[in-house]
Coordinates of C-alpha atoms and ligand atoms in Angstrom, one line a residue:
M1 CA 0.0 0.2 0.0
K2 CA 1.3 3.6 -1.0
Q3 CA 2.1 5.3 2.1
T4 CA 0.1 8.4 3.3
N5 CA 1.8 11.8 2.5
L6 CA 0.5 13.8 5.3
A7 CA 0.4 17.4 5.9
I8 CA -0.4 19.1 9.2
V9 CA -1.7 22.6 8.8
V10 CA -1.3 24.9 11.8
P11 CA -2.8 28.6 11.6
C12 CA -0.4 30.9 13.6
Y13 CA -1.5 34.7 14.5
N14 CA 1.2 36.0 17.1
E15 CA 2.0 32.4 18.2
E16 CA 5.9 33.5 19.3
A17 CA 4.9 32.4 22.8
V18 CA 3.8 29.1 22.0
L19 CA 5.2 28.3 18.4
P20 CA 8.6 26.6 20.0
S21 CA 7.1 23.8 21.8
S22 CA 4.1 23.2 19.7
A23 CA 6.7 22.3 16.7
T24 CA 8.8 20.2 18.9
V25 CA 5.7 18.1 20.1
L26 CA 4.4 18.0 16.4
K27 CA 7.7 17.1 14.9
K28 CA 8.1 14.1 17.5
I29 CA 4.6 12.7 16.4
M30 CA 5.5 13.2 12.9
Y31 CA 8.8 10.9 13.0
D32 CA 7.0 8.3 15.3
M33 CA 4.6 8.0 12.3
I34 CA 7.4 8.1 9.7
D35 CA 9.3 5.6 11.9
H36 CA 6.3 3.3 12.0
N37 CA 5.7 3.5 8.2
Q38 CA 2.6 4.9 8.8
I39 CA 2.8 7.9 6.7
S40 CA 5.4 8.8 4.0
S41 CA 8.9 10.7 4.8
E42 CA 7.7 13.6 2.6
S43 CA 5.1 14.4 5.3
K44 CA 4.9 18.2 6.4
I45 CA 4.1 20.2 9.3
L46 CA 2.9 23.5 7.2
F47 CA 2.6 26.8 9.5
V48 CA 0.2 29.6 7.8
N49 CA 1.4 32.7 9.2
D50 CA -1.9 34.9 9.5
G51 CA -0.2 38.4 9.3
S52 CA 1.4 37.9 12.9
K53 CA 3.0 41.3 14.0
D54 CA 5.5 39.6 16.3
K55 CA 8.3 37.1 15.5
T56 CA 6.0 34.3 14.7
W57 CA 7.4 34.4 10.8
S58 CA 11.1 34.5 11.6
L59 CA 10.5 31.4 13.9
I60 CA 8.9 29.4 11.2
Q61 CA 11.9 30.3 9.0
D62 CA 14.0 29.0 11.8
L63 CA 12.0 26.1 11.8
E64 CA 12.1 25.3 8.4
N65 CA 16.5 25.8 8.3
E66 CA 16.4 23.3 11.3
D67 CA 14.4 20.4 9.9
T68 CA 12.7 20.2 6.2
I69 CA 9.5 18.4 8.1
F70 CA 8.5 22.0 8.7
T71 CA 7.6 24.2 6.0
G72 CA 5.7 27.9 5.8
L73 CA 3.0 30.0 4.2
K74 CA 3.0 33.5 4.6
F75 CA 0.0 36.1 4.0
S76 CA 0.4 39.5 3.1
R77 CA -1.5 40.4 6.1
N78 CA -4.2 39.3 8.6
F79 CA -7.1 37.4 6.9
G80 CA -8.6 35.4 9.8
H81 CA -8.5 32.0 11.3
Q82 CA -10.6 30.6 8.8
N83 CA -8.7 31.8 5.8
A84 CA -5.6 30.5 7.0
L85 CA -7.3 27.2 7.3
M86 CA -8.2 27.5 4.0
A87 CA -5.2 28.4 2.3
G88 CA -3.3 25.6 4.1
M89 CA -5.5 22.9 3.2
K90 CA -5.7 24.4 -0.6
V91 CA -1.8 24.3 -0.7
A92 CA -1.4 21.2 0.8
G93 CA -4.4 19.4 -0.9
N94 CA -1.9 19.8 -4.1
Y95 CA 0.4 17.2 -2.7
A96 CA -0.5 15.7 0.5
D97 CA -3.3 12.8 0.3
A98 CA -4.6 14.1 3.6
V99 CA -4.5 17.0 5.7
I100 CA -5.0 17.9 9.2
T101 CA -5.9 21.2 10.8
I102 CA -4.9 21.7 14.4
D103 CA -4.2 25.1 16.1
A104 CA -0.9 26.6 17.1
D105 CA -1.3 26.3 20.8
L106 CA -2.1 22.5 20.7
Q107 CA -5.2 22.8 23.0
D108 CA -6.4 19.9 20.8
D109 CA -4.8 16.6 21.5
E110 CA -2.1 16.0 19.2
N111 CA -2.1 12.5 20.4
L112 CA -5.1 11.6 18.3
I113 CA -3.0 12.3 15.3
P114 CA -2.2 8.9 14.5
Q115 CA -5.6 7.6 15.2
M116 CA -6.8 10.1 12.7
V117 CA -4.3 9.0 10.0
A118 CA -5.2 5.2 10.8
S119 CA -9.0 6.4 10.4
F120 CA -7.9 7.6 7.2
Q121 CA -6.2 4.7 6.0
E122 CA -9.2 2.4 6.8
G123 CA -11.2 4.5 4.2
N124 CA -12.6 7.7 6.0
E125 CA -12.4 10.6 4.0
V126 CA -13.2 13.1 6.6
V127 CA -12.4 12.9 10.4
L128 CA -13.7 14.9 13.3
G129 CA -11.7 15.6 16.2
V130 CA -14.8 16.1 18.9
R131 CA -14.1 17.5 22.4
N132 CA -15.8 15.3 25.2
D133 CA -15.4 17.4 27.8
R134 CA -14.9 21.4 28.2
S135 CA -13.6 21.6 31.6
S136 CA -10.7 23.4 30.7
D137 CA -12.6 26.2 29.2
S138 CA -13.9 29.2 31.4
S139 CA -17.7 28.7 32.5
F140 CA -18.6 31.6 30.5
K141 CA -17.1 30.2 27.1
R142 CA -18.7 26.9 27.9
W143 CA -22.2 28.7 28.1
T144 CA -21.8 30.8 25.5
A145 CA -20.8 27.6 23.5
E146 CA -23.8 25.6 24.5
T147 CA -26.2 28.2 23.6
F148 CA -24.8 28.8 20.5
Y149 CA -24.9 25.0 19.6
K150 CA -28.4 25.1 20.6
L151 CA -29.5 28.0 18.9
M152 CA -28.0 26.6 15.9
N153 CA -29.4 23.7 15.9
Q154 CA -33.3 25.1 16.4
I155 CA -32.6 27.3 13.1
G156 CA -31.6 24.6 11.2
V157 CA -27.8 24.4 10.7
Q158 CA -26.4 21.3 11.5
L159 CA -23.3 21.4 13.6
V160 CA -21.3 18.7 15.2
P161 CA -21.2 20.1 18.8
D162 CA -17.8 20.5 20.5
H163 CA -16.0 20.1 17.0
A164 CA -14.0 23.0 16.1
D165 CA -11.3 23.0 13.5
F166 CA -9.4 19.7 14.4
R167 CA -10.1 17.6 11.8
L168 CA -8.4 15.5 8.9
L169 CA -9.7 15.6 5.4
G170 CA -8.6 13.8 2.7
R171 CA -7.6 15.0 -0.8
R172 CA -10.8 14.3 -2.0
A173 CA -12.7 16.1 0.6
V174 CA -10.1 18.9 0.3
E175 CA -11.0 19.5 -3.5
T176 CA -14.7 19.5 -2.6
L177 CA -14.0 21.9 0.1
M178 CA -12.7 24.5 -2.6
S179 CA -15.4 24.3 -4.4
Y180 CA -17.3 26.0 -1.8
H181 CA -16.3 29.7 -3.2
E182 CA -18.0 31.9 -0.2
S183 CA -16.0 34.6 1.5
N184 CA -18.0 34.3 4.5
L185 CA -16.2 31.1 5.6
F186 CA -17.5 29.1 8.5
L187 CA -15.7 25.9 7.8
R188 CA -17.5 23.8 10.7
G189 CA -20.8 24.3 8.8
I190 CA -19.6 23.4 5.5
I191 CA -17.7 20.1 6.8
P192 CA -21.1 18.3 7.5
Q193 CA -22.3 19.2 4.2
L194 CA -19.4 17.6 2.1
G195 CA -20.6 14.1 3.1
Y196 CA -18.1 11.0 2.4
S197 CA -17.5 8.7 4.8
S198 CA -16.8 10.2 8.1
E199 CA -15.7 9.1 12.1
K200 CA -15.6 11.5 15.2
L201 CA -12.7 10.7 17.3
Y202 CA -13.2 11.9 21.0
Y203 CA -10.3 13.9 22.8
Q204 CA -10.0 16.3 26.1
R205 CA -9.3 19.7 25.1
K206 CA -6.3 21.1 27.5
P207 CA -5.6 24.7 28.4
R208 CA -3.6 27.0 26.2
L209 CA 0.3 26.0 26.5
A210 CA 1.3 29.9 26.2
G211 CA 0.5 32.9 24.8
E212 CA -3.0 34.7 24.8
T213 CA -6.4 33.6 23.1
K214 CA -6.7 35.3 19.6
Y215 CA -10.6 35.1 19.9
P216 CA -11.6 37.6 22.6
L217 CA -15.6 38.1 23.3
K218 CA -16.0 40.6 20.3
K219 CA -14.5 38.1 17.8
M220 CA -16.4 35.3 19.3
I221 CA -19.9 37.0 18.9
S222 CA -18.9 38.2 15.3
F223 CA -17.7 34.4 14.5
A224 CA -21.2 33.2 15.6
L225 CA -23.0 35.7 13.8
D226 CA -21.3 34.7 10.7
G227 CA -22.2 31.3 11.4
I228 CA -25.8 32.2 11.8
T229 CA -26.3 34.4 8.7
S230 CA -23.9 32.1 6.3
F231 CA -26.2 29.1 6.9
S232 CA -29.4 30.1 7.6
V233 CA -32.5 32.9 7.0
A234 CA -34.3 32.4 10.1
P235 CA -33.5 35.8 11.4
I236 CA -35.2 37.2 8.6
K237 CA -38.3 35.2 9.0
A238 CA -38.3 35.9 12.8
I239 CA -38.4 39.6 11.7
M240 CA -41.7 38.6 10.1
S241 CA -43.3 37.0 12.9
L242 CA -42.1 39.9 15.3
G243 CA -44.0 42.2 12.5
V244 CA -47.0 40.6 13.1
V245 CA -46.8 40.5 16.9
V246 CA -46.2 44.3 16.8
I247 CA -49.3 44.7 14.2
V248 CA -51.5 43.0 16.9
I249 CA -50.3 45.0 19.9
S250 CA -51.1 48.1 17.9
L251 CA -54.3 47.3 17.1
I252 CA -55.2 46.6 20.8
M253 CA -53.5 50.2 21.3
M254 CA -55.8 51.7 18.6
I255 CA -59.0 50.2 20.3
Y256 CA -57.6 51.6 23.9
A257 CA -56.9 54.6 22.0
L258 CA -60.4 55.1 20.5
V259 CA -61.9 54.2 24.0
R260 CA -60.1 56.9 25.7
F261 CA -60.9 59.4 22.7
F262 CA -64.6 58.7 23.4
T263 CA -64.8 58.5 27.0
G264 CA -63.3 62.2 26.6
N265 CA -60.0 61.8 28.2
V266 CA -57.7 62.4 25.3
T267 CA -54.5 63.7 27.0
N268 CA -53.9 60.6 28.2
G269 CA -53.1 59.4 24.7
W270 CA -49.8 60.9 24.8
A271 CA -48.5 58.0 26.9
S272 CA -49.5 55.2 24.5
L273 CA -48.4 57.3 21.6
M274 CA -45.0 58.0 22.8
T275 CA -44.8 54.2 23.6
S276 CA -45.8 52.7 20.6
L277 CA -43.5 55.4 18.5
W278 CA -40.5 54.2 20.2
F279 CA -41.4 50.6 20.2
L280 CA -42.4 50.8 16.5
G281 CA -39.1 52.6 15.9
G282 CA -36.9 50.1 17.5
V283 CA -38.6 47.1 15.6
Q284 CA -38.0 48.8 12.5
L285 CA -34.4 49.4 13.4
V286 CA -33.6 45.9 14.2
G287 CA -35.4 44.5 11.2
I288 CA -33.4 46.8 8.6
S289 CA -30.1 45.9 10.6
I290 CA -30.9 42.2 10.5
I291 CA -31.8 42.4 6.5
G292 CA -28.8 44.6 6.3
E293 CA -26.5 42.4 7.6
Y294 CA -27.6 39.5 4.7
I295 CA -27.0 42.4 2.0
G296 CA -23.6 43.1 3.4
K297 CA -22.9 39.4 3.3
I298 CA -24.2 39.4 -0.3
F299 CA -22.0 42.5 -1.1
A300 CA -19.0 40.8 0.2
E301 CA -19.8 37.6 -2.1
V302 CA -20.5 39.3 -5.2
K303 CA -17.2 41.4 -5.0
H304 CA -15.5 37.9 -5.2
R305 CA -12.5 39.2 -3.9
P306 CA -9.6 36.8 -2.9
R307 CA -10.1 35.1 0.5
Y308 CA -6.3 35.7 1.2
I309 CA -3.3 36.7 -0.4
I310 CA -0.2 34.8 -0.2
E311 CA 3.0 36.3 0.0
T312 CA 5.6 33.1 0.4
D313 CA 5.0 29.7 0.0
D314 CA 7.9 27.7 0.7
Y315 CA 5.4 24.2 0.9
S316 CA 4.9 24.6 -3.0
E317 CA 8.3 25.5 -3.7
T318 CA 9.9 22.5 -1.9
Q319 CA 7.5 20.1 -3.3
S320 CA 8.1 21.2 -6.9
Q321 CA 11.8 20.9 -6.2
S322 CA 11.7 17.5 -5.0
V323 CA 9.5 16.8 -8.2
D324 CA 12.2 18.2 -10.2
D325 CA 14.9 16.0 -8.3
Q326 CA 12.9 12.9 -9.3
E327 CA 13.0 13.8 -13.1
Ligands
UDP1 N1 -5.5 32.6 14.5 C1 -5.4 33.0 13.1 N2 -5.9 34.1 12.9 C2 -6.4 35.1 13.8 C3 -6.8 34.5 15.0 C4 -6.4 33.4 15.3 O1 -4.8 32.0 12.5 O2 -7.0 36.1 13.2 C5 -5.0 31.2 14.9 C6 -4.4 31.1 16.1 O3 -3.0 31.5 15.9 C7 -4.5 30.0 16.7 C8 -6.0 29.5 16.2 O4 -6.3 30.4 15.2 O5 -3.8 28.7 16.1 C9 -7.0 29.6 17.5 O6 -6.9 30.6 18.0 P1 -7.0 30.5 19.7 O7 -6.4 29.5 20.3 O8 -6.6 32.0 20.0 O9 -8.4 30.3 19.8 P2 -9.3 29.6 21.1 O10 -8.8 28.3 21.2 O11 -9.1 30.7 22.1 O12 -10.5 29.8 20.9
MG2 MG1 -6.8 28.1 21.3

């Protein structure tokens, strides 16, 4: 059987604090798998530098010089986690048989990697890492995540709860994924739509080794909103129901106002007028902003701008060189 050419894709944004130790851990796992003939010696660890402002890129270059198993991809600026994953998978998918994505802080259990590869070799095109326990997260993060999955489920978006971006995709799945051209990327929503035979492997999530989270609350909320609005029009439908409710309330208000008018107590009407005015104004603003959110998404999609810009691609360079060498 042909040995699997594996690529591990690691998105990195300001990860100088954690990169050296993560690199050592991943390298050991790779060499163990190479020694056991599970994967080919051409396999690579591909760091995607997502426009880091610290020494991340020079650290990646040092690693490349230290060992050819390391290679790097550099964006011209910050394009975000999901785009870094997409770029890494696209570039690696040109040569590798299977691509694993894992965060630079190694909060996901890297010891699952050999099992993921084994599962791929047994014929699974998609292997998802799923957390079976969130005790390392703050209770706030746990609560927001739980609410998010519940909400997504209710509005009809199929997600695998507690699966983030730790997964293996075979080359075929990567190619299929690349045919999703949306600029508003929410990978964990797209993956279940790919189909193919898949397996879930469970693990315990660890705390971050070093450095800080790159997902503060503000980014988390906008990521969640992206997830909802890229996959569901439920919010637009909700405005419709809200509108009906408001009309019913305003009819009741009208009857109330008329009754007050005929009983000759008109000055009282001011309160009801003001309340309905403000209430309706608020509802309309919410409605417009939700619709605006979708129009914004459409705007971003129709422009068809590149999802990311690659400044340096050492992975493809080394791969095409080794092809040249063989010729
Ligand atoms: N990341 C990235 N670009 C960004 C933000 C984050 O490539 O704009 C990377 C980051 O380096 C890490 C991964 O995405 O490898 C997940 O980020 P983090 O661990 O900070 O998120 P958390 O685990 O706290 O949700
Ligand atoms: Mg993390």
